[in-house]
Amino acid sequence: MKTRNLLMMFCAGLMIVSCTPKKTFTLEGTAPEELNDSWVFLKDDNLDANIDSTQIVDGKFSFTGEANKATILKVQSDRMGVYFIPEEGIINMDFSDLNTYTVAPINEAFTAFYKEMRSFMEKRSSLRPLYDESPDAYYEAVAKCDAEFKEFSIKVIQDNKDNGLAILAFSSLVSNLSPEEAEEIFSILDKEVQKHKFVAKPMAAQRALVNTAPGKMFVDFTIENGNPDGTSVSLSDYVGKGKYVLVDFWASWCGPCVREIPNLAKTYETYKGDKFELLSVAVWDKRDATEKAIQEHGLTWPQILDAQQIPTELYGITGVPTIILFAPDGTIVDRTLRGEAIPAKIAEVLSE
C-alpha cells in the first residue's frame, strides 16, 4: 500500500512538472515599407544558427520562443541585424531604428546602454584628426575616452550580471581591461552568462595575454602558405634568431594600421641590419587585399600573409594594429608600442 501511494505521488509530481508552462517571449517588430515581403531570421550567435524565420507583412513581423534572460538573440535581415534579450513578456522592436525597445525592462536597459556606447564610439571617432597633429596626444585622448566608457560599462555589468546585457557589455568592454580586471569582472557573472561565447571567447583572449606578457617567451605559430611565394613560414623563422624583432599584426582594411605604416617604415629604414628586423603579419584579412595594400603602401620589409586568427588567438589580440617587440632570445619585451614610441623604443633597446 505504501509503495502504491508513493508511486501515485511520484506520478502526480510528474504531472505538475509537465503542466508547468514554460516562460516565453514574444517579439513584435515593425519595419520600414521597403522591407515588406522580405524575410527576417531569428539567429542565435552562440549556436551560430538561425532558429526561426518569418516574413514581414504590412510592415510587421513577430517571433515567439522560450524566454531566457541569460542569453542574447538577433533579428537578422539581408540588410541589418539587431540584438535583443529574450526575456519573458512582450518585446517591441522598431527595425528601422536599431535597438529601440519598449515594455521589456532588460531590453530597455540594453537600449540605453547601446545609445551610450554609440555616443562613446562617435566621440572616439571624432578624435581621429588629432592623430595628424600629434599621435601621442591622439592616443592620450583615446585613453581618456576609453576610461570613461570602462567606468560606465562596469557599472552596467554589476547591475545585470545574470542577464544578456552583461554579455553585451562585457564583450564591448573586455578589450579595454587588463587580464586581472577581466578575471575580476568575469568572476561576478552568473555561470550561464560566463558560458556564452561573446564572454568565453574574449576571456580566453585575456588569458592568452597573460601567457604572452612582457617577460614571457614567444609562442610560435606556422602559416602553411604564409610567405608571399605561397610557402610555409613560422614566427620562429624570424624571432629568437639573435635580433630584436618588431612584429606588426595588421590588416589592410584597418585605418589605424595604415596610419602606423610611416612610423614602421621610418624605424625599418633607420635600424634594419644585424641587430634589428621588422615583420608584418596580416590577420583577419583577404590575401589579395593584403597583397594590394603592400604594393600601394610600399612595404619593403618581410611579410607573413593570410595568418587570419591563428596568431591573434595565441597572443590574445582583439584589435589591430598590435605591435609586439621581441628580444634577440625570443622574450617578449613590449606589446603596447604605437606612434612615435616605436622608433624611440628601438633606439633605446639597441643602445643598451
Short mmCIF file of C-alpha atoms in Angstrom, two decimals:
data_model
loop_
_atom_site.label_atom_id
_atom_site.label_comp_id
_atom_site.label_asym_id
_atom_site.label_seq_id
_atom_site.Cartn_x
_atom_site.Cartn_y
_atom_site.Cartn_z
CA MET A 1 0.00 0.00 0.00
CA LYS A 2 2.78 2.37 0.90
CA THR A 3 4.51 1.57 -2.37
CA ARG A 4 1.36 2.33 -4.33
CA ASN A 5 0.89 5.65 -2.52
CA LEU A 6 4.48 6.66 -3.24
CA LEU A 7 4.02 5.76 -6.91
CA MET A 8 0.85 7.85 -7.12
CA MET A 9 2.62 10.82 -5.51
CA PHE A 10 5.53 10.47 -7.94
CA CYS A 11 3.17 10.40 -10.94
CA ALA A 12 1.27 13.39 -9.61
CA GLY A 13 4.56 15.26 -9.28
CA LEU A 14 5.39 14.47 -12.88
CA MET A 15 2.01 15.82 -13.97
CA ILE A 16 2.58 19.05 -12.08
CA VAL A 17 6.02 19.50 -13.63
CA SER A 18 4.77 18.67 -17.12
CA CYS A 19 1.86 21.10 -16.77
CA THR A 20 4.01 23.99 -15.61
CA PRO A 21 4.03 26.39 -18.56
CA LYS A 22 7.38 27.44 -19.97
CA LYS A 23 8.22 31.10 -19.78
CA THR A 24 8.05 32.66 -23.23
CA PHE A 25 8.87 35.89 -25.00
CA THR A 26 7.05 37.49 -27.90
CA LEU A 27 8.93 39.92 -30.06
CA GLU A 28 6.65 42.23 -32.02
CA GLY A 29 8.51 44.12 -34.70
CA THR A 30 7.80 46.94 -37.10
CA ALA A 31 9.86 47.54 -40.24
CA PRO A 32 10.05 50.19 -42.99
CA GLU A 33 7.91 49.73 -46.11
CA GLU A 34 10.85 48.81 -48.32
CA LEU A 35 11.30 45.62 -46.29
CA ASN A 36 7.73 44.40 -46.89
CA ASP A 37 7.56 40.78 -48.07
CA SER A 38 11.21 40.18 -47.19
CA TRP A 39 12.29 37.54 -44.68
CA VAL A 40 13.83 38.06 -41.28
CA PHE A 41 15.58 35.39 -39.25
CA LEU A 42 15.92 34.76 -35.55
CA LYS A 43 19.59 33.93 -35.03
CA ASP A 44 21.42 32.51 -32.03
CA ASP A 45 25.06 33.60 -32.42
CA ASN A 46 26.04 31.32 -29.55
CA LEU A 47 24.96 28.36 -31.71
CA ASP A 48 25.87 30.14 -34.96
CA ALA A 49 22.47 29.12 -36.33
CA ASN A 50 19.11 30.52 -37.39
CA ILE A 51 16.43 29.15 -35.09
CA ASP A 52 13.34 30.68 -36.69
CA SER A 53 12.23 32.80 -39.64
CA THR A 54 9.23 34.84 -40.70
CA GLN A 55 8.12 37.26 -43.40
CA ILE A 56 7.49 40.97 -42.97
CA VAL A 57 3.87 41.69 -43.87
CA ASP A 58 2.42 45.22 -43.89
CA GLY A 59 5.49 46.43 -42.03
CA LYS A 60 5.13 43.95 -39.19
CA PHE A 61 6.67 40.67 -38.03
CA SER A 62 6.81 38.64 -34.83
CA PHE A 63 8.69 35.83 -33.13
CA THR A 64 7.75 33.75 -30.10
CA GLY A 65 10.09 31.48 -28.20
CA GLU A 66 11.32 30.26 -24.85
CA ALA A 67 12.42 33.08 -22.59
CA ASN A 68 15.99 33.06 -21.32
CA LYS A 69 17.29 36.35 -19.99
CA ALA A 70 20.83 34.93 -19.67
CA THR A 71 21.45 34.94 -23.42
CA ILE A 72 21.01 37.16 -26.47
CA LEU A 73 19.38 36.62 -29.85
CA LYS A 74 19.48 38.60 -33.08
CA VAL A 75 16.85 39.55 -35.62
CA GLN A 76 18.66 39.39 -38.96
CA SER A 77 17.64 40.53 -42.45
CA ASP A 78 19.79 40.82 -45.54
CA ARG A 79 20.42 44.46 -44.63
CA MET A 80 20.85 44.60 -40.88
CA GLY A 81 20.89 42.72 -37.60
CA VAL A 82 19.53 43.81 -34.23
CA TYR A 83 20.29 42.13 -30.91
CA PHE A 84 17.77 41.70 -28.12
CA ILE A 85 17.47 39.75 -24.88
CA PRO A 86 14.72 37.09 -24.93
CA GLU A 87 13.25 37.98 -21.55
CA GLU A 88 9.76 36.90 -20.53
CA GLY A 89 6.92 39.02 -21.88
CA ILE A 90 6.41 41.25 -24.90
CA ILE A 91 9.34 42.97 -26.57
CA ASN A 92 8.64 45.72 -29.10
CA MET A 93 11.28 46.37 -31.75
CA ASP A 94 11.41 49.11 -34.36
CA PHE A 95 13.59 47.58 -37.06
CA SER A 96 14.13 50.94 -38.77
CA ASP A 97 15.72 52.45 -35.65
CA LEU A 98 18.22 49.93 -34.36
CA ASN A 99 17.87 48.79 -30.76
CA THR A 100 14.63 50.57 -29.90
CA TYR A 101 12.55 48.64 -27.36
CA THR A 102 9.62 49.24 -25.08
CA VAL A 103 7.77 47.22 -22.42
CA ALA A 104 10.61 44.76 -21.67
CA PRO A 105 12.74 46.23 -18.83
CA ILE A 106 16.04 44.44 -19.54
CA ASN A 107 15.81 45.36 -23.22
CA GLU A 108 15.02 48.95 -22.31
CA ALA A 109 18.23 48.96 -20.25
CA PHE A 110 20.06 47.47 -23.23
CA THR A 111 18.72 50.27 -25.45
CA ALA A 112 20.08 52.85 -23.03
CA PHE A 113 23.44 51.05 -22.92
CA TYR A 114 23.63 50.82 -26.71
CA LYS A 115 22.90 54.52 -27.15
CA GLU A 116 25.54 55.43 -24.59
CA MET A 117 28.03 53.08 -26.25
CA ARG A 118 27.30 54.66 -29.64
CA SER A 119 27.94 58.13 -28.22
CA PHE A 120 31.32 56.95 -26.89
CA MET A 121 32.17 55.49 -30.30
CA GLU A 122 31.25 58.75 -32.03
CA LYS A 123 33.34 60.70 -29.54
CA ARG A 124 36.27 58.33 -30.13
CA SER A 125 35.94 58.66 -33.91
CA SER A 126 35.88 62.44 -33.67
CA LEU A 127 39.41 62.31 -32.22
CA ARG A 128 40.96 60.85 -35.40
CA PRO A 129 42.04 64.20 -36.94
CA LEU A 130 44.13 64.77 -33.81
CA TYR A 131 46.43 61.94 -34.92
CA ASP A 132 47.81 64.04 -37.79
CA GLU A 133 48.72 66.82 -35.36
CA SER A 134 50.20 64.60 -32.64
CA PRO A 135 49.93 60.81 -32.42
CA ASP A 136 50.80 60.90 -28.73
CA ALA A 137 48.06 63.44 -27.99
CA TYR A 138 45.63 61.30 -30.00
CA TYR A 139 46.39 58.16 -28.01
CA GLU A 140 46.14 60.10 -24.74
CA ALA A 141 42.69 61.44 -25.69
CA VAL A 142 41.54 57.96 -26.79
CA ALA A 143 42.71 56.51 -23.47
CA LYS A 144 40.68 59.10 -21.57
CA CYS A 145 37.58 58.33 -23.63
CA ASP A 146 38.07 54.59 -23.11
CA ALA A 147 38.42 55.10 -19.35
CA GLU A 148 35.05 56.86 -19.22
CA PHE A 149 33.39 54.04 -21.18
CA LYS A 150 35.06 51.48 -18.94
CA GLU A 151 33.66 53.02 -15.76
CA PHE A 152 30.18 53.19 -17.27
CA SER A 153 30.25 49.60 -18.59
CA ILE A 154 31.48 48.07 -15.34
CA LYS A 155 28.50 49.58 -13.51
CA VAL A 156 26.14 48.13 -16.16
CA ILE A 157 27.70 44.67 -15.78
CA GLN A 158 27.46 44.79 -11.98
CA ASP A 159 23.76 45.66 -12.24
CA ASN A 160 23.00 42.96 -14.86
CA LYS A 161 25.32 40.08 -14.04
CA ASP A 162 22.59 37.46 -14.58
CA ASN A 163 21.29 38.56 -17.99
CA GLY A 164 22.20 39.19 -21.60
CA LEU A 165 23.01 42.85 -21.04
CA ALA A 166 26.10 41.70 -19.14
CA ILE A 167 27.07 39.62 -22.20
CA LEU A 168 26.83 42.62 -24.50
CA ALA A 169 28.52 44.99 -22.06
CA PHE A 170 31.36 42.59 -21.25
CA SER A 171 32.06 41.85 -24.92
CA SER A 172 32.18 45.60 -25.64
CA LEU A 173 34.43 46.38 -22.69
CA VAL A 174 36.81 43.45 -22.38
CA SER A 175 39.45 44.72 -24.85
CA ASN A 176 39.92 47.76 -22.59
CA LEU A 177 40.56 45.66 -19.49
CA SER A 178 43.75 44.24 -18.09
CA PRO A 179 43.73 40.44 -17.64
CA GLU A 180 43.40 40.95 -13.90
CA GLU A 181 40.43 43.28 -14.30
CA ALA A 182 38.81 40.89 -16.78
CA GLU A 183 39.13 37.98 -14.35
CA GLU A 184 37.62 40.04 -11.55
CA ILE A 185 34.60 41.09 -13.62
CA PHE A 186 34.20 37.64 -15.18
CA SER A 187 34.03 36.12 -11.69
CA ILE A 188 30.91 38.10 -10.74
CA LEU A 189 28.92 36.92 -13.78
CA ASP A 190 26.39 34.13 -13.44
CA LYS A 191 27.57 30.76 -14.75
CA GLU A 192 25.15 30.80 -17.72
CA VAL A 193 26.39 34.22 -18.77
CA GLN A 194 30.02 33.09 -18.46
CA LYS A 195 29.37 30.24 -20.93
CA HIS A 196 28.17 32.48 -23.77
CA LYS A 197 30.82 32.68 -26.49
CA PHE A 198 30.70 36.50 -26.50
CA VAL A 199 32.04 36.25 -22.95
CA ALA A 200 34.05 32.99 -23.04
CA LYS A 201 35.98 33.79 -26.22
CA PRO A 202 37.32 37.23 -25.19
CA MET A 203 38.04 35.80 -21.74
CA ALA A 204 40.22 33.17 -23.41
CA ALA A 205 41.99 36.03 -25.22
CA GLN A 206 42.67 37.76 -21.92
CA ARG A 207 44.19 34.59 -20.54
CA ALA A 208 46.34 34.37 -23.68
CA LEU A 209 47.57 37.88 -22.85
CA VAL A 210 48.89 36.55 -19.54
CA ASN A 211 50.78 33.81 -21.39
CA THR A 212 52.32 36.33 -23.80
CA ALA A 213 53.01 39.21 -21.44
CA PRO A 214 56.37 41.06 -21.44
CA GLY A 215 59.00 38.79 -19.96
CA LYS A 216 57.42 35.62 -21.36
CA MET A 217 58.99 33.61 -24.20
CA PHE A 218 57.36 33.96 -27.60
CA VAL A 219 54.70 31.48 -28.70
CA ASP A 220 55.44 30.08 -32.14
CA PHE A 221 52.94 29.58 -34.95
CA THR A 222 53.14 28.37 -38.54
CA ILE A 223 51.15 29.61 -41.54
CA GLU A 224 51.20 26.98 -44.27
CA ASN A 225 51.02 29.42 -47.20
CA GLY A 226 52.15 32.48 -45.27
CA ASN A 227 55.15 33.51 -47.37
CA PRO A 228 54.43 35.82 -50.32
CA ASP A 229 55.52 32.96 -52.62
CA GLY A 230 52.97 30.64 -51.02
CA THR A 231 55.39 28.54 -48.99
CA SER A 232 55.13 27.76 -45.28
CA VAL A 233 56.51 30.22 -42.73
CA SER A 234 56.76 30.29 -38.94
CA LEU A 235 57.24 33.12 -36.48
CA SER A 236 60.35 31.28 -35.30
CA ASP A 237 61.90 31.84 -38.74
CA TYR A 238 62.40 35.43 -37.55
CA VAL A 239 62.02 35.56 -33.75
CA GLY A 240 64.64 34.10 -31.42
CA LYS A 241 67.41 34.30 -34.04
CA GLY A 242 69.63 36.84 -32.30
CA LYS A 243 67.91 40.08 -33.41
CA TYR A 244 65.34 42.38 -31.92
CA VAL A 245 62.21 41.77 -34.00
CA LEU A 246 59.31 44.18 -34.15
CA VAL A 247 56.16 42.32 -35.28
CA ASP A 248 53.21 44.33 -36.57
CA PHE A 249 49.91 42.42 -36.57
CA TRP A 250 47.74 44.34 -39.01
CA ALA A 251 45.02 44.24 -41.70
CA SER A 252 44.67 46.15 -44.96
CA TRP A 253 41.15 47.39 -44.07
CA CYS A 254 42.31 48.84 -40.72
CA GLY A 255 42.74 52.63 -40.79
CA PRO A 256 44.93 52.84 -37.67
CA CYS A 257 47.12 50.05 -39.12
CA VAL A 258 47.69 52.06 -42.29
CA ARG A 259 48.41 55.19 -40.27
CA GLU A 260 51.21 53.33 -38.43
CA ILE A 261 52.99 52.45 -41.68
CA PRO A 262 55.08 55.69 -41.82
CA ASN A 263 56.35 55.05 -38.26
CA LEU A 264 57.20 51.46 -39.14
CA ALA A 265 58.89 52.45 -42.39
CA LYS A 266 60.95 55.12 -40.61
CA THR A 267 62.00 52.62 -37.96
CA TYR A 268 62.91 49.97 -40.51
CA GLU A 269 65.00 52.27 -42.68
CA THR A 270 66.83 53.64 -39.65
CA TYR A 271 67.61 50.43 -37.77
CA LYS A 272 67.45 47.44 -40.13
CA GLY A 273 70.54 45.28 -40.04
CA ASP A 274 72.29 42.68 -37.91
CA LYS A 275 70.54 43.74 -34.70
CA PHE A 276 67.01 44.57 -35.83
CA GLU A 277 64.25 43.18 -38.06
CA LEU A 278 60.71 44.27 -38.81
CA LEU A 279 57.97 41.79 -39.68
CA SER A 280 54.33 42.40 -40.60
CA VAL A 281 51.75 39.66 -40.04
CA ALA A 282 48.40 40.09 -41.83
CA VAL A 283 45.44 38.86 -39.78
CA TRP A 284 41.67 38.80 -40.37
CA ASP A 285 42.23 39.79 -44.00
CA LYS A 286 41.88 38.51 -47.53
CA ARG A 287 45.18 37.59 -49.11
CA ASP A 288 44.65 39.61 -52.29
CA ALA A 289 43.67 42.69 -50.24
CA THR A 290 46.84 42.35 -48.17
CA GLU A 291 48.99 41.98 -51.29
CA LYS A 292 47.39 45.05 -52.84
CA ALA A 293 47.99 47.12 -49.69
CA ILE A 294 51.64 46.01 -49.53
CA GLN A 295 52.15 47.33 -53.05
CA GLU A 296 50.17 50.54 -52.52
CA HIS A 297 51.98 51.50 -49.32
CA GLY A 298 55.42 50.31 -50.37
CA LEU A 299 56.10 47.85 -47.57
CA THR A 300 59.65 46.65 -48.15
CA TRP A 301 60.16 44.53 -45.04
CA PRO A 302 59.28 40.82 -44.54
CA GLN A 303 55.61 39.82 -44.58
CA ILE A 304 53.52 36.89 -43.36
CA LEU A 305 50.21 36.73 -45.21
CA ASP A 306 46.88 35.06 -44.56
CA ALA A 307 47.53 34.38 -40.87
CA GLN A 308 43.85 35.01 -40.01
CA GLN A 309 43.04 34.19 -36.35
CA ILE A 310 45.94 31.81 -35.65
CA PRO A 311 48.32 34.35 -34.07
CA THR A 312 45.57 36.53 -32.63
CA GLU A 313 44.20 33.66 -30.54
CA LEU A 314 47.67 32.71 -29.32
CA TYR A 315 48.59 36.28 -28.38
CA GLY A 316 45.19 37.44 -27.13
CA ILE A 317 44.93 40.09 -29.83
CA THR A 318 41.45 41.59 -30.02
CA GLY A 319 42.26 44.65 -32.12
CA VAL A 320 44.78 45.76 -34.71
CA PRO A 321 47.32 47.12 -35.04
CA THR A 322 49.04 45.24 -32.24
CA ILE A 323 52.80 45.75 -32.35
CA ILE A 324 55.00 43.45 -30.27
CA LEU A 325 58.75 43.73 -29.74
CA PHE A 326 60.73 40.52 -29.20
CA ALA A 327 64.25 40.36 -27.75
CA PRO A 328 67.07 38.51 -29.54
CA ASP A 329 66.37 35.36 -27.49
CA GLY A 330 62.63 35.47 -28.25
CA THR A 331 61.49 37.03 -24.99
CA ILE A 332 58.61 39.49 -25.31
CA VAL A 333 59.82 42.99 -24.50
CA ASP A 334 56.79 45.20 -25.17
CA ARG A 335 53.36 44.83 -26.76
CA THR A 336 51.97 48.36 -26.35
CA LEU A 337 54.00 50.28 -28.92
CA ARG A 338 52.27 52.89 -31.08
CA GLY A 339 53.16 56.16 -32.80
CA GLU A 340 56.49 57.82 -32.07
CA ALA A 341 57.05 55.35 -29.25
CA ILE A 342 58.00 52.75 -31.87
CA PRO A 343 61.31 54.24 -33.11
CA ALA A 344 62.05 55.57 -29.60
CA LYS A 345 61.81 52.08 -28.11
CA ILE A 346 64.00 50.55 -30.79
CA ALA A 347 66.63 53.25 -30.28
CA GLU A 348 66.52 52.53 -26.54
CA VAL A 349 67.00 48.76 -26.74
CA LEU A 350 69.68 48.93 -29.40
CA SER A 351 71.72 51.39 -27.34
CA GLU A 352 71.86 49.06 -24.33
#
